[in-house]
Amino acid sequence: MATSAKILSGPVTQFGSDVRAGLCGTGPKELPSKYLYDQLGSALFEVITLLPEYGLTRADERLLRRHAKEIARLVPGPVLVSELGSGSGRKTRWILSALCQREPVSYYPIEISRAALALCESELGDVGCAGIVGVEREYLDGLREVAALRPDGVRLLVLFLGSTIGNFDSGADARFLSEVRGVLAPGDSLLLGADLVQPVERMLQAYDDPLGVTAAFNLNLLGRINRELDGAFDLRQFEHVARFNQATCSIEMHLRSKRRQVVPVRRCGFAATFAAGETVWTESSHKYTRREIAKLAVSCGFRPEAQWVDQEWPFAENLLLAV
Ligand code: TRP
């Protein structure tokens, strides 16, 4: 067909090849969760953070707000701040302004989502930083770039908030933290947010809210494939599923095909076949214990300096020193 030949000649992006790899193999299907955050996905995630059932972000923010001065005291200056996955930047305000009261501080948010970087720059424009420089890169590439910019005698404070660490596969969290540590020098620090274990029902509600916002957020990934890769997903033929995996202590998010279907993704020149009930795994969110975080930190070359836990929602902010 002339039309599809024309479409096929378009360049296949990284997104396209990741989608093909995730949907075409013989094993369980999966899509990388980083692609959830296009402009619509980022906006939906902002709504998730307002849901009564999803207390994680508010707990993170409360801890940062309440302990910003203490954290600033524990991180000796002069310091350059970088953040892995800044999101909207709202949570970062408190710690940045506490640090900026002491001395001028530059802030380098690292994000693959341009929409999130733009949000973050406008949200934090009034904090009074010496400068905000958005870095549109993957976490480690961005961090290496930022570390290379560091002037002599300036320490790095890396923020990794919101429990994104829990979204790595088991074992990959330690590998990632070790890589972060490898970019840092002794005396640098990492402020790590981690969501803690709580009763299963409460964890499930946080990832399957009755309003359906989380479902919309997850399904938007298929919508994004339609928009950017000329896919033909009928979003009504898939449903959001959240389940707790006891063995890995994580909430798993999937998209389940309601029936057998074949879905062309024209821009990539393939069609994905789904059996009735077949699922596409999009993300897992591991829940930690307090001791587990400390052990993890030590095994990756950090010394736990302080840990703060929220009273309303079990979430821990951890200040780790590179040793
Ligand atoms: N990474 C976040 C978390 O684990 C984001 C998130 C919230 C999410 N709800 C989701 C990711 C649903 C995928 C599907 O909490």
XYZ file of C-alpha atoms and ligand atoms in Angstrom:
338
model
C 0.000 0.000 0.000
C 1.366 3.378 -0.979
C 0.297 5.091 2.244
C 1.890 2.622 4.607
C 5.079 2.577 2.499
C 5.292 6.331 2.996
C 4.763 6.037 6.732
C 7.317 3.270 7.043
C 10.000 5.459 5.557
C 9.789 7.835 8.538
C 12.703 7.706 11.005
C 12.237 5.218 13.832
C 12.927 6.986 17.091
C 14.297 5.472 20.288
C 10.705 5.451 21.516
C 9.708 3.477 18.432
C 12.419 0.873 18.802
C 11.730 0.468 22.535
C 8.022 -0.014 21.803
C 8.792 -2.585 19.138
C 11.176 -4.462 21.445
C 8.637 -4.402 24.284
C 5.620 -5.560 22.299
C 7.048 -7.907 19.680
C 9.113 -10.447 21.586
C 7.876 -13.886 22.536
C 8.125 -13.286 26.307
C 5.915 -11.110 28.542
C 5.227 -7.713 27.023
C 6.534 -4.537 28.623
C 6.897 -0.830 27.930
C 9.492 1.364 29.672
C 7.820 3.551 32.275
C 9.884 6.602 31.346
C 7.591 7.017 28.335
C 4.580 7.623 30.594
C 5.632 11.249 30.941
C 4.767 13.066 27.733
C 2.916 16.351 28.122
C -0.429 14.695 28.857
C 1.182 12.029 31.056
C 3.081 14.637 33.076
C -0.152 16.574 33.620
C -1.972 13.391 34.696
C 0.835 12.532 37.085
C 0.477 15.984 38.654
C -3.182 15.094 39.288
C -2.161 11.735 40.810
C -0.098 13.631 43.367
C -3.299 15.404 44.491
C -5.318 12.198 44.942
C -6.285 11.410 48.542
C -5.193 7.774 47.951
C -1.689 8.710 46.722
C -0.035 10.173 49.796
C 3.526 9.619 48.593
C 4.269 12.997 46.999
C 2.676 14.995 49.794
C 4.678 13.046 52.382
C 7.872 13.711 50.430
C 6.997 17.391 50.222
C 6.089 17.653 53.929
C 9.402 16.093 54.949
C 11.402 18.372 52.677
C 9.527 21.409 53.896
C 9.764 20.525 57.560
C 13.428 19.525 57.517
C 14.858 21.804 54.823
C 16.887 23.881 57.292
C 18.289 20.820 59.008
C 19.173 19.212 55.683
C 20.909 22.419 54.586
C 22.861 22.395 57.855
C 23.984 18.816 57.267
C 25.188 19.584 53.737
C 28.216 21.843 53.997
C 28.613 24.510 51.315
C 29.493 25.667 48.793
C 27.253 23.268 46.985
C 25.847 22.683 43.536
C 22.419 21.012 43.439
C 21.334 18.547 40.784
C 18.105 16.597 40.695
C 17.373 13.309 38.963
C 13.882 13.598 37.505
C 12.745 16.963 38.782
C 9.083 16.597 37.818
C 7.304 19.891 38.411
C 9.974 21.032 40.888
C 7.395 21.812 43.558
C 9.016 19.589 46.202
C 12.447 21.046 45.539
C 11.485 24.599 46.467
C 12.057 24.199 50.221
C 15.479 22.666 50.126
C 16.658 25.053 47.415
C 15.521 28.128 49.265
C 17.100 26.898 52.522
C 20.408 26.447 50.694
C 20.101 29.743 48.808
C 19.744 31.659 52.066
C 23.301 30.648 52.886
C 24.970 31.248 49.530
C 24.143 31.441 45.829
C 23.360 27.952 44.563
C 23.021 26.700 40.997
C 20.386 24.082 40.294
C 20.577 21.519 37.483
C 17.385 19.472 37.086
C 17.922 16.398 34.869
C 14.849 15.203 32.991
C 14.062 13.406 29.759
C 10.672 15.111 29.773
C 10.957 18.559 28.227
C 7.453 19.340 29.498
C 8.525 18.600 33.081
C 11.691 20.704 32.695
C 9.657 23.654 31.494
C 7.224 23.273 34.424
C 10.114 23.053 36.842
C 11.901 26.142 35.510
C 8.772 28.279 35.822
C 7.840 26.821 39.237
C 11.243 27.568 40.764
C 12.093 30.776 38.932
C 11.371 32.882 42.018
C 13.391 30.883 44.565
C 16.425 33.087 44.075
C 18.905 30.490 42.834
C 22.062 31.682 41.186
C 20.844 29.844 38.111
C 18.549 27.061 36.948
C 19.888 25.018 34.062
C 17.639 22.263 32.740
C 19.504 19.182 31.473
C 17.486 17.155 28.977
C 19.242 13.814 29.397
C 18.941 10.368 30.933
C 19.839 10.432 34.651
C 23.426 9.179 34.564
C 24.439 10.972 31.367
C 23.029 14.189 32.798
C 24.724 13.680 36.146
C 28.117 13.071 34.507
C 27.679 16.300 32.594
C 26.757 18.237 35.711
C 29.648 16.726 37.691
C 32.051 17.835 34.968
C 30.853 21.435 35.420
C 31.523 21.489 39.135
C 34.079 24.152 40.121
C 36.959 23.149 42.430
C 35.988 22.997 46.080
C 32.266 22.814 45.366
C 30.345 19.792 46.603
C 27.497 18.148 44.784
C 24.119 17.536 46.371
C 22.062 15.137 44.263
C 18.327 14.948 44.873
C 16.534 11.740 43.979
C 13.081 12.256 45.383
C 9.622 10.737 45.043
C 10.815 7.131 45.492
C 11.788 6.764 41.842
C 14.492 4.428 43.183
C 11.655 1.946 43.832
C 10.861 1.857 40.114
C 14.090 0.021 39.304
C 13.963 -3.790 39.160
C 15.209 -5.555 42.238
C 19.000 -5.377 42.129
C 18.919 -2.565 39.587
C 18.312 -0.055 42.401
C 21.700 -0.985 43.902
C 23.420 -0.931 40.521
C 21.987 2.504 39.830
C 22.971 3.938 43.220
C 26.488 2.540 42.777
C 26.723 4.250 39.407
C 25.554 7.506 40.941
C 28.165 7.046 43.650
C 30.783 6.498 40.936
C 30.067 9.949 39.506
C 30.317 11.577 42.949
C 33.369 12.416 45.015
C 33.792 11.702 48.743
C 31.973 14.423 50.663
C 29.201 14.810 48.084
C 25.713 13.833 49.169
C 22.566 12.222 47.921
C 19.122 13.006 49.277
C 17.058 9.910 48.544
C 13.292 9.622 48.958
C 11.845 6.137 49.463
C 8.277 4.971 49.925
C 7.893 2.460 52.759
C 5.852 -0.739 53.081
C 2.329 -0.406 54.468
C -0.830 -2.545 54.461
C -1.414 -4.019 51.004
C -4.892 -2.531 50.570
C -3.585 0.988 51.112
C -0.711 0.448 48.683
C -3.085 -0.894 46.034
C -5.493 2.042 46.395
C -2.602 4.421 45.794
C -2.043 2.810 42.387
C -5.660 2.163 41.448
C -7.681 5.158 42.572
C -11.499 5.092 42.281
C -11.490 8.260 40.169
C -9.507 6.458 37.502
C -6.701 9.003 37.181
C -3.983 6.376 37.566
C -5.742 4.224 34.972
C -5.791 7.204 32.593
C -2.111 7.890 33.307
C -1.155 4.308 32.492
C -3.429 4.031 29.414
C -2.005 7.278 28.079
C 1.118 5.328 27.171
C -0.926 3.532 24.498
C -2.376 6.898 23.482
C 1.148 8.214 23.101
C 2.026 5.312 20.813
C -1.024 6.228 18.722
C -0.020 9.882 18.537
C 3.696 9.596 18.012
C 4.061 6.279 16.213
C 0.765 6.177 14.335
C -0.450 3.243 16.419
C -4.014 1.951 16.306
C -4.666 1.130 19.968
C -8.302 1.308 21.011
C -7.767 2.447 24.616
C -11.200 1.105 25.571
C -9.991 -2.400 24.785
C -7.336 -2.244 27.523
C -7.600 -1.816 31.261
C -5.267 -0.662 34.002
C -4.274 -3.296 36.568
C -2.333 -2.761 39.798
C -1.231 -5.809 41.809
C 1.022 -6.425 44.752
C 3.913 -8.809 44.194
C 4.714 -10.263 47.601
C 8.012 -11.801 46.490
C 9.492 -8.481 45.336
C 7.455 -6.319 47.734
C 6.319 -4.098 44.900
C 3.177 -2.808 43.297
C 3.132 -3.789 39.643
C 1.303 -1.792 37.014
C 0.038 -3.476 33.885
C -2.230 -2.789 30.923
C -4.485 -5.762 30.224
C -5.957 -6.538 26.846
C -9.692 -7.157 27.242
C -9.800 -9.416 24.188
C -7.652 -10.939 21.498
C -6.503 -8.157 19.193
C -3.867 -7.235 16.643
C -2.723 -3.619 16.832
C -0.655 -2.061 14.042
C 1.986 0.503 14.987
C 2.363 1.868 11.500
C 5.258 4.233 11.927
C 7.389 1.303 13.151
C 6.108 -1.115 10.565
C 4.865 -3.837 12.904
C 1.675 -5.079 14.518
C 1.463 -6.370 18.079
C -0.735 -9.365 18.847
C -2.473 -9.577 22.222
C -4.256 -12.608 23.638
C -7.404 -11.994 25.680
C -6.244 -11.130 29.206
C -2.600 -10.672 28.174
C -0.841 -7.889 30.055
C 1.814 -5.308 29.243
C 3.945 -4.478 32.251
C 4.593 -0.727 32.511
C 6.105 -0.155 35.949
C 6.839 -1.640 39.336
C 7.083 0.381 42.513
C 9.090 -1.349 45.230
C 8.270 -0.454 48.835
C 11.194 -0.375 51.268
C 11.728 -0.907 54.950
C 13.783 1.686 56.808
C 16.617 -0.736 57.433
C 16.638 -1.905 53.843
C 17.384 1.634 52.672
C 20.296 2.016 55.068
C 21.731 -1.355 53.989
C 21.306 -0.472 50.332
C 23.066 2.857 50.837
C 26.031 1.275 52.613
C 26.393 -1.412 49.945
C 26.631 1.341 47.312
C 29.352 3.404 48.993
C 27.293 5.853 51.017
C 27.061 6.521 54.732
C 23.516 7.158 55.971
C 23.675 10.538 57.735
C 20.041 11.062 58.649
C 16.604 9.626 57.972
C 13.268 11.381 58.404
C 9.937 9.540 58.242
C 6.564 11.189 57.696
C 3.890 10.743 60.379
C 0.894 10.470 58.045
C 2.266 8.375 55.197
C 5.179 5.959 55.614
C 7.816 7.627 53.481
C 11.489 8.165 54.315
C 13.825 10.961 53.295
C 17.426 9.766 53.531
C 20.525 11.916 53.539
C 23.459 9.809 52.344
C 27.068 10.909 52.308
C 29.460 9.611 49.644
C 32.406 8.016 51.443
N 6.862 6.186 39.832
C 5.730 6.627 40.585
C 5.417 5.608 41.674
O 5.893 4.511 41.649
C 4.696 7.002 39.629
C 3.376 6.332 39.492
C 2.280 6.566 40.240
C 2.968 5.398 38.491
N 1.233 5.848 39.793
C 1.613 5.131 38.707
C 3.595 4.759 37.429
C 0.913 4.229 37.893
C 2.896 3.866 36.608
C 1.548 3.619 36.821
O 4.745 5.902 42.605
